[in-house]
Coordinates of C-alpha atoms and ligand atoms in Angstrom, one line a residue:
M1 CA 28.6 -9.1 8.6
S2 CA 32.0 -8.3 7.1
S3 CA 32.0 -11.4 4.8
A4 CA 28.5 -12.7 5.5
R5 CA 25.7 -12.4 3.0
L6 CA 22.2 -11.7 4.1
S7 CA 19.2 -12.3 2.0
G8 CA 15.7 -10.9 1.8
V9 CA 13.1 -10.5 -0.9
G10 CA 14.2 -8.5 -3.9
V11 CA 11.3 -6.2 -4.8
S12 CA 12.8 -3.7 -7.1
S13 CA 15.4 -4.7 -9.8
G14 CA 19.0 -3.7 -10.2
R15 CA 22.4 -3.8 -8.4
A16 CA 23.8 -0.9 -6.5
S17 CA 26.4 -0.3 -3.8
G18 CA 27.5 2.5 -1.5
P19 CA 27.9 3.7 2.1
V20 CA 25.0 2.9 4.5
V21 CA 22.8 5.5 6.2
R22 CA 20.4 4.1 8.8
V23 CA 16.9 5.5 9.2
A24 CA 16.4 6.4 12.9
E25 CA 13.4 4.6 14.5
P26 CA 10.6 6.5 16.2
L27 CA 11.2 7.0 19.9
G28 CA 8.9 5.4 22.4
E29 CA 7.1 7.4 25.1
P30 CA 9.7 9.5 27.0
P31 CA 10.0 8.9 30.8
A32 CA 8.1 11.1 33.2
E33 CA 11.3 11.4 35.3
P34 CA 13.3 13.2 36.4
V35 CA 11.0 15.9 37.7
P36 CA 12.4 19.2 36.4
A37 CA 14.0 21.4 39.1
D38 CA 12.9 24.6 37.4
V39 CA 9.6 24.1 35.6
T40 CA 9.5 27.5 34.0
A41 CA 12.9 27.0 32.4
E42 CA 11.9 23.5 31.3
A43 CA 8.7 24.8 29.7
A44 CA 10.7 27.6 28.0
R45 CA 12.7 24.9 26.1
I46 CA 9.6 23.8 24.1
R47 CA 9.1 26.8 21.7
P48 CA 12.7 27.1 20.6
A49 CA 12.8 23.3 19.9
A50 CA 9.6 23.7 17.9
D51 CA 11.1 26.5 15.9
V52 CA 14.1 24.4 15.0
V53 CA 11.9 21.5 13.9
A54 CA 9.6 23.8 11.8
E55 CA 12.6 25.5 10.2
R56 CA 14.1 22.2 9.2
L57 CA 10.8 21.1 7.7
V58 CA 10.4 24.4 5.8
A59 CA 13.9 24.0 4.4
R60 CA 13.1 20.5 3.2
A61 CA 9.8 21.6 1.7
A62 CA 11.5 24.3 -0.3
Q63 CA 13.6 21.6 -2.0
A64 CA 10.7 19.2 -2.6
I65 CA 7.9 19.3 -5.2
G66 CA 4.3 18.0 -5.5
D67 CA 2.9 15.8 -2.8
A68 CA 6.1 15.7 -0.9
K69 CA 6.2 19.5 -0.7
A70 CA 2.6 19.6 0.6
V71 CA 3.3 16.9 3.2
L72 CA 6.4 18.7 4.5
E73 CA 4.6 22.1 4.6
T74 CA 1.7 20.8 6.5
T75 CA 4.0 19.1 9.0
A76 CA 6.0 22.3 9.5
A77 CA 2.8 24.3 10.2
M78 CA 1.8 21.7 12.7
A79 CA 5.2 21.9 14.5
A80 CA 4.4 25.6 15.2
D81 CA 0.8 25.0 16.3
P82 CA 0.3 27.2 19.4
A83 CA -2.5 24.9 20.8
L84 CA -0.1 21.9 20.9
L85 CA 2.8 23.9 22.3
G86 CA 0.6 25.7 24.9
Q87 CA -0.8 22.4 26.1
A88 CA 2.7 20.9 26.5
E89 CA 4.0 23.9 28.4
K90 CA 1.0 23.6 30.8
L91 CA 1.8 20.0 31.4
V92 CA 5.4 21.0 32.4
T93 CA 4.4 23.8 34.7
E94 CA 1.3 22.3 36.3
R95 CA 2.2 18.6 36.3
R96 CA 6.0 19.0 36.6
L97 CA 6.7 16.7 33.6
P98 CA 9.9 16.9 31.6
A99 CA 9.4 18.8 28.3
A100 CA 9.7 15.7 26.1
R101 CA 7.2 13.8 28.0
A102 CA 4.8 16.8 28.1
V103 CA 5.0 17.1 24.3
H104 CA 4.3 13.4 23.9
Q105 CA 1.3 13.6 26.3
A106 CA -0.1 16.8 24.7
A107 CA 0.1 15.3 21.3
A108 CA -1.8 12.2 22.5
G109 CA -4.9 14.3 23.2
F110 CA -4.9 15.8 19.7
I111 CA -4.2 12.4 18.1
T112 CA -7.2 10.8 19.9
A113 CA -9.5 13.7 19.0
L114 CA -8.5 13.6 15.3
E115 CA -8.9 9.8 15.1
A116 CA -12.3 10.0 16.7
A117 CA -13.4 12.7 14.2
G118 CA -12.6 10.2 11.4
G119 CA -12.2 10.7 7.6
Y120 CA -9.8 13.5 6.6
M121 CA -9.3 14.5 10.2
A122 CA -8.1 11.0 11.1
E123 CA -5.5 11.2 8.3
R124 CA -4.1 14.3 10.1
A125 CA -3.4 12.2 13.2
R126 CA -0.4 10.7 11.4
D127 CA 1.0 14.2 10.8
V128 CA 0.7 15.0 14.5
Q129 CA 2.6 11.8 15.4
D130 CA 5.3 12.9 13.0
V131 CA 5.6 16.3 14.6
R132 CA 5.5 14.8 18.1
D133 CA 8.4 12.4 17.3
R134 CA 10.5 15.2 15.8
L135 CA 9.9 17.5 18.7
V136 CA 10.6 14.8 21.3
A137 CA 13.9 13.9 19.5
E138 CA 14.9 17.6 19.4
L139 CA 14.2 18.0 23.1
L140 CA 16.1 14.8 24.0
G141 CA 19.0 15.8 21.7
V142 CA 18.8 12.6 19.6
A143 CA 18.5 12.0 15.8
P144 CA 15.0 12.8 14.5
P145 CA 13.1 9.7 13.3
G146 CA 12.6 9.1 9.6
V147 CA 14.9 9.4 6.6
P148 CA 17.7 11.8 7.3
D149 CA 18.8 14.4 4.7
L150 CA 21.4 12.6 2.6
A151 CA 24.6 14.6 1.8
S152 CA 25.8 12.1 -0.7
P153 CA 24.5 9.0 -2.5
S154 CA 23.8 6.2 0.1
V155 CA 22.2 2.9 0.7
L156 CA 19.3 3.4 3.1
V157 CA 18.7 0.7 5.8
A158 CA 15.5 0.8 7.9
R159 CA 13.2 -1.4 9.9
D160 CA 10.5 -0.5 7.5
L161 CA 9.5 2.7 5.7
A162 CA 6.2 4.5 6.5
P163 CA 4.5 6.5 3.7
A164 CA 5.5 9.7 5.5
D165 CA 9.1 8.6 5.7
T166 CA 9.3 8.5 2.0
A167 CA 8.0 12.0 1.3
G168 CA 10.8 14.0 -0.1
L169 CA 13.1 11.0 -0.7
D170 CA 15.6 12.0 -3.3
P171 CA 16.1 9.3 -5.9
T172 CA 19.4 10.8 -7.0
K173 CA 20.8 10.3 -3.5
V174 CA 19.2 6.9 -2.6
L175 CA 21.3 4.1 -4.3
A176 CA 19.2 1.3 -2.8
L177 CA 16.8 0.5 0.0
V178 CA 17.1 -2.5 2.4
T179 CA 14.5 -3.1 5.1
E180 CA 14.5 -5.7 8.0
E181 CA 10.7 -6.0 7.8
G182 CA 8.0 -5.4 5.2
G183 CA 7.1 -7.7 2.4
P184 CA 6.7 -7.8 -1.3
T185 CA 3.4 -5.8 -1.0
S186 CA 4.8 -3.2 1.4
H187 CA 4.9 0.5 0.7
T188 CA 8.7 0.3 0.3
A189 CA 8.4 -2.1 -2.6
I190 CA 5.9 0.1 -4.5
L191 CA 7.9 3.2 -3.9
A192 CA 11.3 1.8 -4.8
R193 CA 9.9 0.5 -8.1
S194 CA 8.3 3.8 -8.9
L195 CA 11.7 5.5 -8.2
G196 CA 13.6 2.9 -10.1
I197 CA 16.0 2.1 -7.3
P198 CA 17.0 -1.5 -6.2
A199 CA 15.3 -2.7 -3.0
V200 CA 15.4 -5.7 -0.8
V201 CA 12.7 -6.1 2.0
A202 CA 12.4 -8.6 4.8
C203 CA 16.2 -8.8 5.1
R204 CA 16.5 -10.4 8.5
G205 CA 19.6 -9.3 10.4
I206 CA 20.3 -6.1 8.5
L207 CA 19.5 -3.9 11.5
A208 CA 22.0 -5.8 13.6
S209 CA 24.7 -5.7 10.9
D210 CA 27.6 -3.2 11.4
A211 CA 28.5 -3.0 7.7
A212 CA 29.5 0.5 6.7
A213 CA 28.8 -0.1 3.0
L214 CA 26.6 -2.6 1.2
L215 CA 26.1 -4.2 -2.2
V216 CA 22.4 -4.7 -2.8
D217 CA 20.9 -7.0 -5.5
G218 CA 17.3 -6.1 -6.0
D219 CA 16.8 -9.1 -8.3
T220 CA 18.1 -12.0 -6.1
G221 CA 17.5 -10.3 -2.7
A222 CA 21.2 -10.7 -1.8
V223 CA 22.8 -8.1 0.5
Q224 CA 26.5 -8.1 1.4
A225 CA 29.1 -5.9 2.8
S226 CA 31.1 -3.9 0.2
D227 CA 34.2 -1.8 0.0
G228 CA 32.2 1.5 -0.1
T229 CA 32.4 1.9 -3.9
V230 CA 29.4 4.0 -5.0
R231 CA 27.6 2.3 -7.9
A232 CA 24.1 3.3 -8.9
A233 CA 21.8 0.9 -10.7
H234 CA 21.5 1.6 -14.4
V235 CA 18.2 3.5 -14.9
A236 CA 17.2 3.8 -18.5
G237 CA 15.9 7.3 -18.3
K238 CA 12.7 8.4 -16.7
A239 CA 9.8 6.3 -17.8
V240 CA 7.2 8.1 -20.0
W241 CA 3.7 6.8 -20.7
N242 CA 0.9 8.3 -22.7
G243 CA -2.0 7.0 -20.5
V244 CA -3.1 4.2 -22.9
G245 CA -2.4 0.6 -21.9
V246 CA -1.3 -1.0 -25.1
L247 CA 1.6 -3.3 -26.1
R248 CA 3.7 -2.2 -29.1
D249 CA 1.8 -4.8 -31.3
G250 CA -1.5 -3.1 -30.5
H251 CA -2.6 -5.7 -27.8
R252 CA -4.8 -3.8 -25.4
V253 CA -4.4 -4.2 -21.6
K254 CA -6.2 -1.7 -19.4
V255 CA -3.9 0.1 -16.9
L256 CA -6.0 1.1 -13.9
G257 CA -5.6 2.6 -10.4
N258 CA -6.1 1.2 -7.0
V259 CA -7.8 3.8 -4.8
G260 CA -9.3 4.1 -1.3
S261 CA -9.9 7.9 -0.9
P262 CA -10.7 11.0 -3.0
A263 CA -7.0 11.9 -2.8
D264 CA -6.0 8.6 -4.2
A265 CA -8.6 9.0 -7.0
V266 CA -7.2 12.4 -8.0
A267 CA -3.6 11.1 -7.9
A268 CA -4.6 8.1 -10.0
A269 CA -6.4 10.2 -12.6
A270 CA -3.5 12.7 -12.7
A271 CA -1.0 9.8 -13.3
G272 CA -3.0 8.7 -16.3
A273 CA -5.1 5.8 -15.0
E274 CA -7.6 4.7 -17.6
G275 CA -10.1 4.0 -14.8
V276 CA -10.1 2.2 -11.4
G277 CA -9.6 -1.5 -11.1
L278 CA -10.0 -1.6 -7.3
F279 CA -11.8 0.9 -5.1
R280 CA -11.3 -0.4 -1.5
T281 CA -14.5 1.0 0.0
E282 CA -13.6 -0.2 3.5
F283 CA -10.9 2.5 3.6
C284 CA -13.7 5.2 3.6
F285 CA -15.0 3.9 6.9
L286 CA -12.0 2.6 8.9
S287 CA -12.8 4.9 11.8
S288 CA -16.7 4.7 11.7
T289 CA -18.2 3.2 14.8
Q290 CA -21.7 2.8 13.2
E291 CA -22.7 1.7 9.8
P292 CA -22.8 4.8 7.6
S293 CA -26.2 5.7 6.2
V294 CA -26.9 5.1 2.5
E295 CA -26.7 8.9 2.0
D296 CA -23.3 9.1 3.7
Q297 CA -22.0 6.2 1.7
R298 CA -23.3 7.7 -1.5
K299 CA -21.4 10.9 -0.8
A300 CA -18.2 9.1 0.2
Y301 CA -18.3 7.0 -3.0
A302 CA -19.2 9.9 -5.2
A303 CA -16.2 11.8 -4.0
V304 CA -13.9 9.0 -5.1
L305 CA -15.8 8.3 -8.4
A306 CA -15.9 12.0 -9.4
P307 CA -12.5 12.1 -11.3
F308 CA -13.6 9.1 -13.4
A309 CA -16.8 10.3 -15.1
G310 CA -17.3 8.2 -18.2
K311 CA -14.5 5.8 -17.2
P312 CA -14.6 2.3 -15.8
V313 CA -14.5 2.0 -12.0
V314 CA -14.6 -1.3 -10.1
V315 CA -16.1 -0.7 -6.7
R316 CA -15.3 -3.5 -4.3
T317 CA -17.9 -4.1 -1.6
L318 CA -16.7 -3.9 2.0
D319 CA -13.7 -6.2 2.7
A320 CA -13.9 -6.0 6.5
G321 CA -12.1 -8.3 8.9
A322 CA -8.6 -9.5 9.6
D323 CA -6.1 -6.8 8.8
K324 CA -8.9 -4.3 8.0
P325 CA -11.4 -4.5 10.9
L326 CA -14.4 -2.2 10.7
A327 CA -15.9 -1.3 14.1
F328 CA -19.5 -1.6 12.9
L329 CA -18.9 -5.1 11.4
E330 CA -16.9 -6.7 14.2
P331 CA -17.3 -10.5 14.1
D332 CA -17.5 -12.6 17.3
P333 CA -13.9 -13.3 18.5
E334 CA -12.1 -15.7 16.2
P335 CA -8.9 -17.6 16.7
N336 CA -7.8 -17.0 13.0
P337 CA -9.4 -13.8 11.7
A338 CA -7.8 -14.1 8.3
L339 CA -9.6 -17.5 7.9
G340 CA -12.8 -16.3 9.6
V341 CA -15.8 -14.2 8.7
R342 CA -14.3 -11.5 6.5
G343 CA -15.1 -10.0 3.1
L344 CA -18.2 -11.4 1.4
R345 CA -18.7 -13.8 4.3
V346 CA -19.8 -10.9 6.5
A347 CA -22.6 -10.2 4.0
F348 CA -23.9 -13.8 4.3
D349 CA -24.7 -13.1 8.0
R350 CA -25.9 -9.5 7.3
P351 CA -27.2 -9.2 3.7
E352 CA -29.0 -6.0 4.5
V353 CA -25.6 -4.2 5.0
L354 CA -24.5 -5.4 1.5
D355 CA -27.8 -4.3 0.0
R356 CA -27.6 -0.8 1.5
Q357 CA -24.0 -0.5 0.2
L358 CA -25.0 -1.7 -3.3
E359 CA -27.8 0.9 -3.3
A360 CA -25.4 3.7 -2.3
I361 CA -22.9 2.6 -5.0
A362 CA -25.7 2.7 -7.7
L363 CA -26.7 6.2 -6.6
A364 CA -23.1 7.4 -6.6
A365 CA -22.6 6.0 -10.1
K366 CA -25.6 8.0 -11.3
D367 CA -24.4 11.2 -9.5
T368 CA -21.0 11.1 -11.1
G369 CA -21.4 9.4 -14.5
A370 CA -18.6 6.9 -13.7
D371 CA -19.0 3.6 -15.5
V372 CA -19.4 1.5 -12.3
S373 CA -19.0 -2.3 -11.8
V374 CA -19.1 -4.0 -8.4
M375 CA -16.9 -6.7 -7.1
A376 CA -17.0 -9.0 -4.0
P377 CA -13.9 -9.8 -1.9
M378 CA -13.1 -13.2 -0.4
V379 CA -15.2 -15.4 -2.7
A380 CA -14.5 -19.2 -2.4
T381 CA -17.1 -20.9 -4.6
A382 CA -19.2 -20.4 -7.7
A383 CA -22.3 -20.5 -5.6
E384 CA -21.1 -17.5 -3.5
A385 CA -20.3 -15.6 -6.7
A386 CA -23.7 -16.3 -8.1
W387 CA -25.3 -15.1 -4.9
F388 CA -23.4 -11.8 -5.0
V389 CA -24.2 -11.2 -8.7
E390 CA -27.9 -11.7 -8.2
R391 CA -28.0 -9.1 -5.3
A392 CA -25.9 -6.6 -7.4
R393 CA -28.3 -6.9 -10.3
K394 CA -31.3 -6.5 -8.0
A395 CA -29.7 -3.2 -6.7
G396 CA -29.4 -2.0 -10.3
V397 CA -25.7 -2.5 -10.9
E398 CA -25.3 -4.0 -14.3
R399 CA -21.8 -5.5 -14.2
A400 CA -20.7 -7.6 -11.3
G401 CA -17.6 -9.7 -10.7
V402 CA -15.6 -11.2 -7.9
M403 CA -12.1 -11.3 -6.6
I404 CA -10.0 -14.4 -7.0
E405 CA -8.0 -14.4 -3.8
I406 CA -8.7 -17.8 -2.3
P407 CA -6.9 -20.8 -3.9
A408 CA -10.2 -22.7 -4.2
A409 CA -11.7 -19.9 -6.3
A410 CA -8.7 -20.1 -8.7
L411 CA -9.2 -23.8 -9.0
V412 CA -12.8 -23.4 -10.0
A413 CA -12.3 -20.2 -12.0
R414 CA -14.1 -21.6 -15.0
E415 CA -17.3 -22.2 -13.0
I416 CA -17.0 -18.8 -11.3
L417 CA -16.5 -17.0 -14.6
A418 CA -19.6 -18.7 -16.0
V419 CA -21.7 -16.8 -13.5
V420 CA -20.0 -13.4 -13.3
D421 CA -19.0 -10.6 -15.8
F422 CA -15.4 -10.5 -14.8
V423 CA -12.9 -11.6 -12.1
S424 CA -9.9 -9.8 -10.6
L425 CA -7.0 -11.6 -9.0
G426 CA -6.1 -10.3 -5.5
T427 CA -2.6 -11.7 -5.6
N428 CA -1.8 -10.3 -2.1
D429 CA -4.3 -12.6 -0.4
L430 CA -4.0 -15.3 -3.0
A431 CA -0.3 -15.6 -2.1
Q432 CA -1.1 -15.5 1.7
Y433 CA -3.7 -18.3 1.4
T434 CA -1.7 -20.4 -1.1
F435 CA 1.4 -20.5 1.0
A436 CA -0.4 -20.3 4.4
A437 CA 1.9 -17.3 5.1
D438 CA 0.4 -14.3 6.8
R439 CA 0.9 -11.3 4.5
Q440 CA 1.7 -9.1 7.5
V441 CA 4.5 -11.2 9.0
G442 CA 8.0 -10.3 7.7
A443 CA 9.4 -13.7 8.7
V444 CA 7.4 -15.5 6.0
A445 CA 7.6 -12.7 3.4
A446 CA 9.7 -14.8 1.0
L447 CA 6.7 -17.1 0.6
N448 CA 4.5 -14.1 -0.3
D449 CA 6.8 -13.2 -3.2
P450 CA 4.4 -12.9 -6.2
W451 CA 7.1 -14.5 -8.3
Q452 CA 6.7 -17.8 -6.6
P453 CA 6.0 -20.3 -9.3
G454 CA 3.2 -21.9 -7.1
L455 CA 1.3 -18.6 -7.2
L456 CA 2.0 -18.1 -10.9
R457 CA 0.6 -21.5 -11.8
L458 CA -2.7 -20.6 -10.0
V459 CA -2.9 -17.3 -11.9
K460 CA -2.4 -19.2 -15.1
L461 CA -5.5 -21.4 -14.4
V462 CA -7.5 -18.3 -14.1
G463 CA -6.0 -16.6 -17.2
D464 CA -6.8 -19.7 -19.2
A465 CA -10.4 -19.9 -18.0
G466 CA -10.9 -16.2 -18.9
T467 CA -9.5 -16.7 -22.4
E468 CA -11.7 -19.8 -22.9
L469 CA -14.9 -18.0 -21.8
G470 CA -14.0 -14.7 -23.3
K471 CA -14.4 -12.8 -20.1
P472 CA -12.0 -10.2 -18.5
V473 CA -9.4 -11.3 -15.9
G474 CA -7.8 -8.4 -14.1
V475 CA -5.1 -8.3 -11.4
C476 CA -5.4 -5.8 -8.6
G477 CA -2.9 -7.2 -6.1
E478 CA 0.6 -5.7 -5.9
A479 CA 1.9 -8.2 -8.5
A480 CA 0.4 -5.8 -11.2
A481 CA 2.7 -3.0 -10.1
D482 CA 5.9 -4.9 -11.0
P483 CA 6.6 -4.0 -14.6
L484 CA 8.3 -7.3 -15.5
L485 CA 5.7 -9.4 -13.7
A486 CA 3.0 -7.4 -15.4
C487 CA 4.3 -8.8 -18.7
V488 CA 4.2 -12.3 -17.3
L489 CA 0.6 -11.8 -16.2
I490 CA -0.4 -10.6 -19.6
G491 CA 1.2 -13.6 -21.2
M492 CA -1.0 -15.8 -19.0
G493 CA -4.2 -14.2 -20.2
V494 CA -4.7 -11.2 -17.9
T495 CA -6.6 -8.4 -19.5
S496 CA -6.3 -5.5 -17.1
L497 CA -3.8 -4.4 -14.4
S498 CA -4.7 -2.2 -11.4
M499 CA -2.2 -0.6 -9.1
N500 CA -1.1 2.2 -6.8
H501 CA -0.8 5.4 -8.8
T502 CA 2.9 5.6 -8.3
A503 CA 3.4 2.5 -10.4
L504 CA 1.2 3.5 -13.4
T505 CA 3.9 5.2 -15.5
V506 CA 6.6 2.5 -15.1
V507 CA 4.1 -0.3 -15.9
G508 CA 2.4 1.6 -18.8
A509 CA 5.9 2.4 -20.3
K510 CA 7.0 -1.2 -19.9
L511 CA 3.9 -2.5 -21.8
A512 CA 4.5 -0.1 -24.6
S513 CA 8.0 -1.6 -25.1
T514 CA 6.9 -5.3 -25.3
S515 CA 4.6 -7.5 -27.4
F516 CA 2.1 -10.2 -26.7
D517 CA 4.5 -12.9 -28.1
L518 CA 7.2 -11.7 -25.7
C519 CA 4.8 -11.7 -22.8
Q520 CA 3.8 -15.3 -23.6
L521 CA 7.5 -16.3 -23.8
A522 CA 8.1 -14.6 -20.4
A523 CA 5.1 -16.4 -18.9
R524 CA 6.2 -19.8 -20.2
G525 CA 9.7 -19.2 -18.7
A526 CA 8.4 -18.0 -15.3
L527 CA 5.9 -20.8 -15.0
G528 CA 8.6 -23.5 -15.6
A529 CA 10.9 -22.0 -13.0
H530 CA 11.6 -23.6 -9.6
D531 CA 11.9 -20.4 -7.5
P532 CA 11.2 -16.7 -7.7
A533 CA 14.8 -15.7 -8.7
S534 CA 14.9 -18.0 -11.6
A535 CA 11.3 -17.1 -12.6
K536 CA 12.5 -13.4 -12.9
L537 CA 15.6 -14.4 -14.9
A538 CA 13.4 -16.5 -17.2
A539 CA 10.9 -13.6 -17.7
R540 CA 13.7 -11.2 -18.3
A541 CA 15.3 -13.3 -21.1
P542 CA 12.9 -12.3 -23.8
H543 CA 12.7 -8.7 -22.5
Ligands
PEP1 C1 -5.4 -8.6 -2.7 O1 -5.7 -9.3 -1.8 O2 -4.5 -8.8 -3.5 C2 -6.1 -7.3 -2.8 C3 -6.0 -6.6 -3.9 O3 -7.0 -6.9 -1.9 P1 -6.5 -6.3 -0.5 O4 -5.0 -6.0 -0.6 O5 -7.3 -5.1 -0.2 O6 -6.8 -7.4 0.5
MG2 MG1 -7.5 -9.1 -0.6

């Protein structure tokens, strides 16, 4: 692409340039051939390779802090796990497999067992996969997958970045991120914003490009070859926030966390979340094959609510289906699962499942002292909203609201708000359904950009309805995690913002620097824009 320009979706602001470093992709399953001539010698290669992998991880852990350090230390310990290594050696000596294939196969057994155990154990399966890929790469003599150690400031180019890839990423060395896949709501987008580095996702063709250096514009999404000059984006010091969501003129906007596990809840509380705006309960049961009992649900919810005693927490009832299938709530086969029986629609068929969940939520609220509200996902009409509120109240939950993530619900927001206590905009799904663009498909990611004026105008309808009826309107989709967009949302009448814990500080700090007047100006500018790039420019003008 010497002179060509590529473009993707700009998800984290700023312009930066520098030499390219590519993130190696995970290797597939290594071949079972050739059969080793000397199986004892082949098996003896495994432990030294594991030592090298473990040493590298220990060295990286020594330089990392916090979560990243813990992730790297756990992975290092796993690389030296005698059970995994012993199993692999046996596969070489008894089944005559090459060492790399044996490691892959041995790890598969552990991964399946961990996934079947569910919960915390299932989360460890990802760590075993990581160790497996590193060991296999070492045995094959190729680059290990994931983000390499950067010797000097570089622009990282990847297919996509998994959460584990990003542990230990050094923001002083990463000038910018460009990914071929992913979308505005991907992990890369959230992480890049929290680190303050420019990022462009869904940049088709970037993997095929041979550019040695790139200039990346995280505002417009433009990516082009550069002469190799190193230029970092201007970062105005590390953001600081005191944990209270308030604009400089005193206008209050609650800044809340999105959580799906006890670890998320601890991280959100530690980062200063004033409460939880979205607890995705389905994340507690992704590996459950049977409906968890009321008692099991009570315990699972209480573990997440515990860090928020006395604070507001919005617990969303199960949002099963489409990209988050739950084995115990599988619908009949559907041609378009995202448009089928998902979210609250599952409860219309099986109200007893919803009732048992509401009962468990009410019990967990009592156990922990969290100030709990409930919220239904995938609501299309005011009648559906009223149906949910009635069941919630019967179960003893005082405050009940619904998500606005279907365009029809935004269009009748006034009628919905009349029958609920609050609404929360799920901008991820609202974008997907407004633009008829699957949120998981990179090829249509530009349509799912939350800066699209079409989406913003729907949000405005809901904000206006909330202001008119004097009821809270939150945003819990990824739009809330973009500091500039957060200002636009507030200017449209949004009263709370809920996000991944990594975004809390940057968003909280941004709010403290702006005023309600400026937010309204930004909103007016963005609403009148014709495309996402000019919406951003218009929002930035008053800021
Ligand atoms: C959304 O759709 O914006 C949302 C917050 O819900 P989820 O991402 O869990 O579908
Ligand atoms: Mg949703």
